[in-house]
Amino acid sequence: MACKRPAPDGGDAFLTGASPCCKKPRPLFTSIFNYEYLHKLGAGSYGVVYKAHDRRTGETVAVKWVRPRRGLAHGQPADLAAFARERDCLAACRGYPSIVQLRDVAANPSNWDVFIVMEFVGANSLRDFIAGCPFSEGETPVLMRRLLAGVRAMHRAGMAHRDIKPGNILGPAFTLKICDFGMATTVPPPYEPYMVGTLYYNSPEQLTEDGLNGQYDGKAVDMWVAGCVMAELLTGDKRMTAEAALEHRWFTEEADSPAVLSCLAAITS
């Protein structure tokens, strides 16, 4: 029988590196604790997300099911390290409307499975809304103010997301919320000695030798990506291809379009 632990401390017993007391077959996600399975929403870098029903409140929620199985990070499974980061960062950002809200945390002692329960804000991401169809110069500042409010809230809480991108911004258009905090951190640099984030949205300093050794400012990276998202909203295309990023062509590409500059002026006015 799985035991439930309240957020934000849930799962701490499974982050010590000790083996579970017994091994049992992993369950299918049909229901867990107080949450009844509805359907799968998608899979991320280290977990699978399901839409579920909270039997106690009637609320529809999103449950990230983390099933640790990969290599160790700081003496514990890497997926559990990501789980701990996401749990702690979501807890630090409670009450901010531009960030998906934490509802609960639970853990299963028989197999190391851990669960993050969040508010459900829709199955679509900003990536789905863009989908080759740019937003107007009037719409984009509205979205960007919402996004930047979330970024500001994270930074005030002492954390950097490090993987902001359209696919990690959820919800109906104009009520967007930042999600997926598996790469977020509350510690200052230097960071892990390897690349984090998504290549299309990595900042110039992240792909330098120092950056690949963790020597960069995570909060500055978040602001760089916010600019990339703004350009993508206006053009419908990624600001930089992976090949161009690897070739360090940020400073040799043509200047931003008038629409991008106009939107930036509207946001800052």
PDB file of C-alpha atoms in Angstrom:
ATOM      1  CA  MET A   1       0.000   0.000   0.000  1.00  0.00           C
ATOM      2  CA  ALA A   2       1.463   3.327  -1.002  1.00  0.00           C
ATOM      3  CA  CYS A   3       1.825   6.024   1.611  1.00  0.00           C
ATOM      4  CA  LYS A   4       0.999   9.649   1.018  1.00  0.00           C
ATOM      5  CA  ARG A   5       3.190  12.532   2.061  1.00  0.00           C
ATOM      6  CA  PRO A   6       2.116  16.177   2.054  1.00  0.00           C
ATOM      7  CA  ALA A   7       3.725  18.744  -0.231  1.00  0.00           C
ATOM      8  CA  PRO A   8       6.299  20.101  -0.333  1.00  0.00           C
ATOM      9  CA  ASP A   9       8.083  17.382   1.678  1.00  0.00           C
ATOM     10  CA  GLY A  10       6.647  14.385  -0.155  1.00  0.00           C
ATOM     11  CA  GLY A  11       9.201  12.034  -1.571  1.00  0.00           C
ATOM     12  CA  ASP A  12      12.123  12.998   0.659  1.00  0.00           C
ATOM     13  CA  ALA A  13      12.457   9.445   1.939  1.00  0.00           C
ATOM     14  CA  PHE A  14      13.114   8.329  -1.626  1.00  0.00           C
ATOM     15  CA  LEU A  15      15.932  10.787  -2.292  1.00  0.00           C
ATOM     16  CA  THR A  16      18.491   9.188   0.005  1.00  0.00           C
ATOM     17  CA  GLY A  17      19.787   6.557  -2.383  1.00  0.00           C
ATOM     18  CA  ALA A  18      18.598   3.651  -0.234  1.00  0.00           C
ATOM     19  CA  SER A  19      16.939   0.728  -1.941  1.00  0.00           C
ATOM     20  CA  PRO A  20      13.213   0.233  -1.445  1.00  0.00           C
ATOM     21  CA  CYS A  21      12.353  -2.372   1.179  1.00  0.00           C
ATOM     22  CA  CYS A  22      10.832  -4.701  -1.352  1.00  0.00           C
ATOM     23  CA  LYS A  23      10.416  -4.905  -5.088  1.00  0.00           C
ATOM     24  CA  LYS A  24       6.981  -5.278  -6.575  1.00  0.00           C
ATOM     25  CA  PRO A  25       5.680  -5.049 -10.128  1.00  0.00           C
ATOM     26  CA  ARG A  26       5.113  -1.458 -11.160  1.00  0.00           C
ATOM     27  CA  PRO A  27       1.406  -0.611 -11.268  1.00  0.00           C
ATOM     28  CA  LEU A  28      -0.383   0.840 -14.221  1.00  0.00           C
ATOM     29  CA  PHE A  29      -1.694   4.317 -13.542  1.00  0.00           C
ATOM     30  CA  THR A  30      -5.392   3.652 -13.007  1.00  0.00           C
ATOM     31  CA  SER A  31      -5.651   5.461  -9.703  1.00  0.00           C
ATOM     32  CA  ILE A  32      -3.213   6.592  -7.067  1.00  0.00           C
ATOM     33  CA  PHE A  33      -4.107   7.738  -3.587  1.00  0.00           C
ATOM     34  CA  ASN A  34      -7.044  10.137  -4.003  1.00  0.00           C
ATOM     35  CA  TYR A  35      -6.651  10.588  -7.758  1.00  0.00           C
ATOM     36  CA  GLU A  36      -8.529   8.684 -10.441  1.00  0.00           C
ATOM     37  CA  TYR A  37      -6.939   8.295 -13.868  1.00  0.00           C
ATOM     38  CA  LEU A  38      -8.680   9.984 -16.798  1.00  0.00           C
ATOM     39  CA  HIS A  39      -6.163   9.860 -19.659  1.00  0.00           C
ATOM     40  CA  LYS A  40      -2.546  10.458 -20.600  1.00  0.00           C
ATOM     41  CA  LEU A  41      -1.557  14.023 -21.489  1.00  0.00           C
ATOM     42  CA  GLY A  42       2.039  13.505 -22.564  1.00  0.00           C
ATOM     43  CA  ALA A  43       5.584  12.637 -21.549  1.00  0.00           C
ATOM     44  CA  GLY A  44       8.417  14.930 -20.553  1.00  0.00           C
ATOM     45  CA  SER A  45      12.132  14.571 -20.013  1.00  0.00           C
ATOM     46  CA  TYR A  46      11.755  12.496 -16.867  1.00  0.00           C
ATOM     47  CA  GLY A  47       8.086  11.669 -16.278  1.00  0.00           C
ATOM     48  CA  VAL A  48       4.676  10.983 -17.777  1.00  0.00           C
ATOM     49  CA  VAL A  49       1.789  13.387 -17.168  1.00  0.00           C
ATOM     50  CA  TYR A  50      -1.794  12.213 -16.747  1.00  0.00           C
ATOM     51  CA  LYS A  51      -5.092  13.997 -16.435  1.00  0.00           C
ATOM     52  CA  ALA A  52      -6.822  12.823 -13.267  1.00  0.00           C
ATOM     53  CA  HIS A  53      -9.788  13.494 -11.000  1.00  0.00           C
ATOM     54  CA  ASP A  54      -9.375  14.410  -7.325  1.00  0.00           C
ATOM     55  CA  ARG A  55     -12.011  12.323  -5.561  1.00  0.00           C
ATOM     56  CA  ARG A  56     -11.989  14.610  -2.517  1.00  0.00           C
ATOM     57  CA  THR A  57     -12.528  17.986  -4.184  1.00  0.00           C
ATOM     58  CA  GLY A  58     -13.857  17.079  -7.625  1.00  0.00           C
ATOM     59  CA  GLU A  59     -11.046  19.089  -9.197  1.00  0.00           C
ATOM     60  CA  THR A  60      -9.424  17.984 -12.438  1.00  0.00           C
ATOM     61  CA  VAL A  61      -5.666  17.821 -11.935  1.00  0.00           C
ATOM     62  CA  ALA A  62      -2.490  16.919 -13.796  1.00  0.00           C
ATOM     63  CA  VAL A  63      -0.351  14.187 -12.223  1.00  0.00           C
ATOM     64  CA  LYS A  64       3.302  13.785 -13.190  1.00  0.00           C
ATOM     65  CA  TRP A  65       4.308  10.181 -12.562  1.00  0.00           C
ATOM     66  CA  VAL A  66       8.064   9.782 -12.151  1.00  0.00           C
ATOM     67  CA  ARG A  67       9.434   6.243 -12.384  1.00  0.00           C
ATOM     68  CA  PRO A  68      13.167   6.512 -11.576  1.00  0.00           C
ATOM     69  CA  ARG A  69      15.302   4.308 -13.739  1.00  0.00           C
ATOM     70  CA  ARG A  70      18.287   6.258 -15.081  1.00  0.00           C
ATOM     71  CA  GLY A  71      21.796   6.966 -13.785  1.00  0.00           C
ATOM     72  CA  LEU A  72      22.802   8.605 -10.549  1.00  0.00           C
ATOM     73  CA  ALA A  73      23.099  12.340  -9.904  1.00  0.00           C
ATOM     74  CA  HIS A  74      24.764  13.304  -6.611  1.00  0.00           C
ATOM     75  CA  GLY A  75      24.314   9.750  -5.337  1.00  0.00           C
ATOM     76  CA  GLN A  76      20.644   9.375  -6.197  1.00  0.00           C
ATOM     77  CA  PRO A  77      18.690   8.486  -9.346  1.00  0.00           C
ATOM     78  CA  ALA A  78      18.812  11.423 -11.766  1.00  0.00           C
ATOM     79  CA  ASP A  79      15.034  11.395 -12.178  1.00  0.00           C
ATOM     80  CA  LEU A  80      14.579  11.738  -8.422  1.00  0.00           C
ATOM     81  CA  ALA A  81      16.919  14.723  -8.407  1.00  0.00           C
ATOM     82  CA  ALA A  82      14.763  16.352 -11.091  1.00  0.00           C
ATOM     83  CA  PHE A  83      11.638  15.466  -9.116  1.00  0.00           C
ATOM     84  CA  ALA A  84      13.043  17.155  -6.015  1.00  0.00           C
ATOM     85  CA  ARG A  85      13.943  20.292  -7.961  1.00  0.00           C
ATOM     86  CA  GLU A  86      10.498  20.541  -9.524  1.00  0.00           C
ATOM     87  CA  ARG A  87       8.729  19.900  -6.234  1.00  0.00           C
ATOM     88  CA  ASP A  88      10.736  22.536  -4.371  1.00  0.00           C
ATOM     89  CA  CYS A  89      10.476  25.158  -7.106  1.00  0.00           C
ATOM     90  CA  LEU A  90       6.719  24.725  -7.487  1.00  0.00           C
ATOM     91  CA  ALA A  91       6.344  25.019  -3.724  1.00  0.00           C
ATOM     92  CA  ALA A  92       8.357  28.248  -3.766  1.00  0.00           C
ATOM     93  CA  CYS A  93       6.112  29.705  -6.475  1.00  0.00           C
ATOM     94  CA  ARG A  94       2.726  29.058  -4.894  1.00  0.00           C
ATOM     95  CA  GLY A  95       0.221  31.834  -5.455  1.00  0.00           C
ATOM     96  CA  TYR A  96       1.684  33.184  -8.698  1.00  0.00           C
ATOM     97  CA  PRO A  97      -0.982  33.140 -11.451  1.00  0.00           C
ATOM     98  CA  SER A  98       1.532  32.774 -14.301  1.00  0.00           C
ATOM     99  CA  ILE A  99       2.999  29.556 -12.863  1.00  0.00           C
ATOM    100  CA  VAL A 100       1.221  26.203 -12.704  1.00  0.00           C
ATOM    101  CA  GLN A 101       0.196  25.555  -9.092  1.00  0.00           C
ATOM    102  CA  LEU A 102       1.280  22.628  -6.943  1.00  0.00           C
ATOM    103  CA  ARG A 103      -1.568  20.663  -5.364  1.00  0.00           C
ATOM    104  CA  ASP A 104       0.049  17.620  -3.769  1.00  0.00           C
ATOM    105  CA  VAL A 105       3.073  15.316  -3.686  1.00  0.00           C
ATOM    106  CA  ALA A 106       3.013  11.570  -3.049  1.00  0.00           C
ATOM    107  CA  ALA A 107       5.429   8.651  -3.086  1.00  0.00           C
ATOM    108  CA  ASN A 108       5.259   4.863  -3.285  1.00  0.00           C
ATOM    109  CA  PRO A 109       7.816   3.184  -0.984  1.00  0.00           C
ATOM    110  CA  SER A 110       7.617  -0.171  -2.750  1.00  0.00           C
ATOM    111  CA  ASN A 111       9.142   0.942  -6.049  1.00  0.00           C
ATOM    112  CA  TRP A 112      10.443   4.541  -5.732  1.00  0.00           C
ATOM    113  CA  ASP A 113       7.630   5.949  -7.893  1.00  0.00           C
ATOM    114  CA  VAL A 114       6.824   9.558  -7.008  1.00  0.00           C
ATOM    115  CA  PHE A 115       3.975  11.825  -8.091  1.00  0.00           C
ATOM    116  CA  ILE A 116       3.602  15.584  -8.437  1.00  0.00           C
ATOM    117  CA  VAL A 117      -0.030  16.719  -8.527  1.00  0.00           C
ATOM    118  CA  MET A 118      -0.666  20.095 -10.176  1.00  0.00           C
ATOM    119  CA  GLU A 119      -3.603  22.164 -11.268  1.00  0.00           C
ATOM    120  CA  PHE A 120      -4.875  21.232 -14.734  1.00  0.00           C
ATOM    121  CA  VAL A 121      -4.705  24.206 -17.088  1.00  0.00           C
ATOM    122  CA  GLY A 122      -5.467  22.499 -20.379  1.00  0.00           C
ATOM    123  CA  ALA A 123      -3.815  20.026 -22.693  1.00  0.00           C
ATOM    124  CA  ASN A 124      -2.459  22.604 -25.138  1.00  0.00           C
ATOM    125  CA  SER A 125       0.812  24.480 -24.914  1.00  0.00           C
ATOM    126  CA  LEU A 126       1.877  27.737 -26.493  1.00  0.00           C
ATOM    127  CA  ARG A 127       3.654  25.641 -29.120  1.00  0.00           C
ATOM    128  CA  ASP A 128       0.250  24.318 -30.232  1.00  0.00           C
ATOM    129  CA  PHE A 129      -1.177  27.824 -30.481  1.00  0.00           C
ATOM    130  CA  ILE A 130       1.735  29.130 -32.550  1.00  0.00           C
ATOM    131  CA  ALA A 131       1.906  26.145 -34.945  1.00  0.00           C
ATOM    132  CA  GLY A 132       2.992  28.271 -37.889  1.00  0.00           C
ATOM    133  CA  CYS A 133       0.299  30.886 -37.228  1.00  0.00           C
ATOM    134  CA  PRO A 134       1.901  34.013 -35.733  1.00  0.00           C
ATOM    135  CA  PHE A 135       0.187  36.219 -33.190  1.00  0.00           C
ATOM    136  CA  SER A 136      -0.459  39.855 -34.048  1.00  0.00           C
ATOM    137  CA  GLU A 137       1.531  42.828 -32.776  1.00  0.00           C
ATOM    138  CA  GLY A 138      -1.430  43.632 -30.543  1.00  0.00           C
ATOM    139  CA  GLU A 139      -1.786  40.126 -29.095  1.00  0.00           C
ATOM    140  CA  THR A 140       1.879  39.392 -28.468  1.00  0.00           C
ATOM    141  CA  PRO A 141       2.486  42.055 -25.772  1.00  0.00           C
ATOM    142  CA  VAL A 142      -0.471  40.660 -23.788  1.00  0.00           C
ATOM    143  CA  LEU A 143       1.057  37.181 -23.822  1.00  0.00           C
ATOM    144  CA  MET A 144       4.544  38.452 -23.077  1.00  0.00           C
ATOM    145  CA  ARG A 145       3.441  40.468 -20.062  1.00  0.00           C
ATOM    146  CA  ARG A 146       1.891  37.300 -18.662  1.00  0.00           C
ATOM    147  CA  LEU A 147       5.032  35.265 -19.369  1.00  0.00           C
ATOM    148  CA  LEU A 148       7.361  37.894 -17.944  1.00  0.00           C
ATOM    149  CA  ALA A 149       5.243  38.147 -14.797  1.00  0.00           C
ATOM    150  CA  GLY A 150       5.877  34.443 -14.247  1.00  0.00           C
ATOM    151  CA  VAL A 151       9.594  34.793 -14.922  1.00  0.00           C
ATOM    152  CA  ARG A 152       9.802  37.727 -12.512  1.00  0.00           C
ATOM    153  CA  ALA A 153       7.970  35.726  -9.835  1.00  0.00           C
ATOM    154  CA  MET A 154      10.372  32.792 -10.232  1.00  0.00           C
ATOM    155  CA  HIS A 155      13.404  35.022  -9.987  1.00  0.00           C
ATOM    156  CA  ARG A 156      12.042  36.792  -6.908  1.00  0.00           C
ATOM    157  CA  ALA A 157      11.576  33.357  -5.344  1.00  0.00           C
ATOM    158  CA  GLY A 158      15.277  32.759  -5.931  1.00  0.00           C
ATOM    159  CA  MET A 159      15.039  30.257  -8.764  1.00  0.00           C
ATOM    160  CA  ALA A 160      15.890  29.970 -12.443  1.00  0.00           C
ATOM    161  CA  HIS A 161      13.811  27.763 -14.774  1.00  0.00           C
ATOM    162  CA  ARG A 162      16.482  27.109 -17.452  1.00  0.00           C
ATOM    163  CA  ASP A 163      14.092  25.420 -19.896  1.00  0.00           C
ATOM    164  CA  ILE A 164      11.429  27.972 -20.777  1.00  0.00           C
ATOM    165  CA  LYS A 165      10.063  27.338 -24.265  1.00  0.00           C
ATOM    166  CA  PRO A 166       6.618  27.322 -25.941  1.00  0.00           C
ATOM    167  CA  GLY A 167       6.156  23.628 -25.111  1.00  0.00           C
ATOM    168  CA  ASN A 168       6.571  24.394 -21.397  1.00  0.00           C
ATOM    169  CA  ILE A 169       3.994  27.192 -21.342  1.00  0.00           C
ATOM    170  CA  LEU A 170       0.506  25.751 -20.886  1.00  0.00           C
ATOM    171  CA  GLY A 171      -3.102  26.850 -20.867  1.00  0.00           C
ATOM    172  CA  PRO A 172      -5.678  28.576 -23.036  1.00  0.00           C
ATOM    173  CA  ALA A 173      -4.375  31.528 -25.023  1.00  0.00           C
ATOM    174  CA  PHE A 174      -3.898  34.686 -22.912  1.00  0.00           C
ATOM    175  CA  THR A 175      -4.069  32.751 -19.602  1.00  0.00           C
ATOM    176  CA  LEU A 176      -0.706  31.065 -19.905  1.00  0.00           C
ATOM    177  CA  LYS A 177       1.216  29.330 -17.108  1.00  0.00           C
ATOM    178  CA  ILE A 178       4.843  28.221 -16.998  1.00  0.00           C
ATOM    179  CA  CYS A 179       5.318  24.517 -16.221  1.00  0.00           C
ATOM    180  CA  ASP A 180       7.913  21.697 -16.241  1.00  0.00           C
ATOM    181  CA  PHE A 181      10.444  22.695 -13.598  1.00  0.00           C
ATOM    182  CA  GLY A 182      12.610  19.582 -13.876  1.00  0.00           C
ATOM    183  CA  MET A 183      15.648  21.646 -14.883  1.00  0.00           C
ATOM    184  CA  ALA A 184      14.927  24.528 -12.516  1.00  0.00           C
ATOM    185  CA  THR A 185      17.315  25.349  -9.710  1.00  0.00           C
ATOM    186  CA  THR A 186      17.412  27.483  -6.601  1.00  0.00           C
ATOM    187  CA  VAL A 187      21.184  27.384  -6.279  1.00  0.00           C
ATOM    188  CA  PRO A 188      23.574  29.966  -7.766  1.00  0.00           C
ATOM    189  CA  PRO A 189      26.078  29.066 -10.492  1.00  0.00           C
ATOM    190  CA  PRO A 190      28.195  27.172 -11.246  1.00  0.00           C
ATOM    191  CA  TYR A 191      25.665  24.579 -12.316  1.00  0.00           C
ATOM    192  CA  GLU A 192      25.980  21.016 -13.604  1.00  0.00           C
ATOM    193  CA  PRO A 193      28.925  20.536 -16.006  1.00  0.00           C
ATOM    194  CA  TYR A 194      26.724  19.710 -18.989  1.00  0.00           C
ATOM    195  CA  MET A 195      24.169  21.428 -21.180  1.00  0.00           C
ATOM    196  CA  VAL A 196      20.630  21.859 -19.886  1.00  0.00           C
ATOM    197  CA  GLY A 197      17.620  23.312 -21.645  1.00  0.00           C
ATOM    198  CA  THR A 198      16.666  22.966 -25.293  1.00  0.00           C
ATOM    199  CA  LEU A 199      19.170  23.714 -28.034  1.00  0.00           C
ATOM    200  CA  TYR A 200      16.843  25.948 -30.061  1.00  0.00           C
ATOM    201  CA  TYR A 201      16.480  28.214 -27.041  1.00  0.00           C
ATOM    202  CA  ASN A 202      19.925  27.993 -25.437  1.00  0.00           C
ATOM    203  CA  SER A 203      21.610  31.335 -24.897  1.00  0.00           C
ATOM    204  CA  PRO A 204      25.010  32.109 -26.449  1.00  0.00           C
ATOM    205  CA  GLU A 205      26.872  31.763 -23.154  1.00  0.00           C
ATOM    206  CA  GLN A 206      25.405  28.323 -22.483  1.00  0.00           C
ATOM    207  CA  LEU A 207      27.113  26.869 -25.540  1.00  0.00           C
ATOM    208  CA  THR A 208      30.560  28.242 -24.806  1.00  0.00           C
ATOM    209  CA  GLU A 209      33.166  26.127 -23.052  1.00  0.00           C
ATOM    210  CA  ASP A 210      32.466  27.910 -19.765  1.00  0.00           C
ATOM    211  CA  GLY A 211      28.728  27.499 -20.257  1.00  0.00           C
ATOM    212  CA  LEU A 212      29.008  23.769 -20.818  1.00  0.00           C
ATOM    213  CA  ASN A 213      30.859  23.647 -17.498  1.00  0.00           C
ATOM    214  CA  GLY A 214      27.958  25.344 -15.741  1.00  0.00           C
ATOM    215  CA  GLN A 215      29.388  28.872 -15.691  1.00  0.00           C
ATOM    216  CA  TYR A 216      26.422  31.050 -16.695  1.00  0.00           C
ATOM    217  CA  ASP A 217      23.628  33.063 -15.089  1.00  0.00           C
ATOM    218  CA  GLY A 218      20.422  30.997 -15.038  1.00  0.00           C
ATOM    219  CA  LYS A 219      18.184  34.037 -14.612  1.00  0.00           C
ATOM    220  CA  ALA A 220      19.802  35.768 -17.579  1.00  0.00           C
ATOM    221  CA  VAL A 221      19.185  32.602 -19.612  1.00  0.00           C
ATOM    222  CA  ASP A 222      15.480  32.779 -18.731  1.00  0.00           C
ATOM    223  CA  MET A 223      15.328  36.343 -20.042  1.00  0.00           C
ATOM    224  CA  TRP A 224      17.114  35.352 -23.266  1.00  0.00           C
ATOM    225  CA  VAL A 225      14.563  32.617 -23.855  1.00  0.00           C
ATOM    226  CA  ALA A 226      11.685  35.019 -23.178  1.00  0.00           C
ATOM    227  CA  GLY A 227      12.990  37.105 -26.061  1.00  0.00           C
ATOM    228  CA  CYS A 228      13.162  34.017 -28.275  1.00  0.00           C
ATOM    229  CA  VAL A 229       9.557  33.172 -27.382  1.00  0.00           C
ATOM    230  CA  MET A 230       8.450  36.704 -28.248  1.00  0.00           C
ATOM    231  CA  ALA A 231      10.079  36.487 -31.674  1.00  0.00           C
ATOM    232  CA  GLU A 232       8.465  33.088 -32.253  1.00  0.00           C
ATOM    233  CA  LEU A 233       5.039  34.449 -31.321  1.00  0.00           C
ATOM    234  CA  LEU A 234       5.388  37.162 -33.947  1.00  0.00           C
ATOM    235  CA  THR A 235       6.916  35.090 -36.733  1.00  0.00           C
ATOM    236  CA  GLY A 236       5.575  31.583 -36.128  1.00  0.00           C
ATOM    237  CA  ASP A 237       9.121  30.212 -36.416  1.00  0.00           C
ATOM    238  CA  LYS A 238      11.944  29.474 -34.000  1.00  0.00           C
ATOM    239  CA  ARG A 239      14.334  32.381 -33.635  1.00  0.00           C
ATOM    240  CA  MET A 240      17.371  30.172 -34.208  1.00  0.00           C
ATOM    241  CA  THR A 241      17.872  26.768 -35.778  1.00  0.00           C
ATOM    242  CA  ALA A 242      19.880  24.193 -33.880  1.00  0.00           C
ATOM    243  CA  GLU A 243      22.591  24.321 -36.537  1.00  0.00           C
ATOM    244  CA  ALA A 244      22.862  28.097 -36.320  1.00  0.00           C
ATOM    245  CA  ALA A 245      23.052  27.937 -32.537  1.00  0.00           C
ATOM    246  CA  LEU A 246      25.890  25.422 -32.652  1.00  0.00           C
ATOM    247  CA  GLU A 247      27.700  27.611 -35.174  1.00  0.00           C
ATOM    248  CA  HIS A 248      27.397  30.579 -32.797  1.00  0.00           C
ATOM    249  CA  ARG A 249      25.561  32.707 -35.366  1.00  0.00           C
ATOM    250  CA  TRP A 250      23.591  34.808 -32.869  1.00  0.00           C
ATOM    251  CA  PHE A 251      25.654  37.886 -33.642  1.00  0.00           C
ATOM    252  CA  THR A 252      25.813  37.470 -37.426  1.00  0.00           C
ATOM    253  CA  GLU A 253      22.107  36.956 -38.120  1.00  0.00           C
ATOM    254  CA  GLU A 254      20.116  39.878 -39.487  1.00  0.00           C
ATOM    255  CA  ALA A 255      18.610  42.321 -37.003  1.00  0.00           C
ATOM    256  CA  ASP A 256      15.165  41.666 -35.560  1.00  0.00           C
ATOM    257  CA  SER A 257      12.162  42.532 -37.689  1.00  0.00           C
ATOM    258  CA  PRO A 258      10.248  45.790 -37.105  1.00  0.00           C
ATOM    259  CA  ALA A 259       7.390  43.735 -35.618  1.00  0.00           C
ATOM    260  CA  VAL A 260       9.683  42.336 -32.920  1.00  0.00           C
ATOM    261  CA  LEU A 261      11.044  45.782 -32.075  1.00  0.00           C
ATOM    262  CA  SER A 262       7.524  47.244 -32.017  1.00  0.00           C
ATOM    263  CA  CYS A 263       6.336  44.524 -29.637  1.00  0.00           C
ATOM    264  CA  LEU A 264       9.326  45.057 -27.360  1.00  0.00           C
ATOM    265  CA  ALA A 265       8.515  48.763 -27.193  1.00  0.00           C
ATOM    266  CA  ALA A 266       4.884  47.961 -26.303  1.00  0.00           C
ATOM    267  CA  ILE A 267       5.923  45.646 -23.472  1.00  0.00           C
ATOM    268  CA  THR A 268       8.371  48.091 -21.933  1.00  0.00           C
ATOM    269  CA  SER A 269       6.224  51.209 -22.309  1.00  0.00           C
TER     270      SER A 269
END
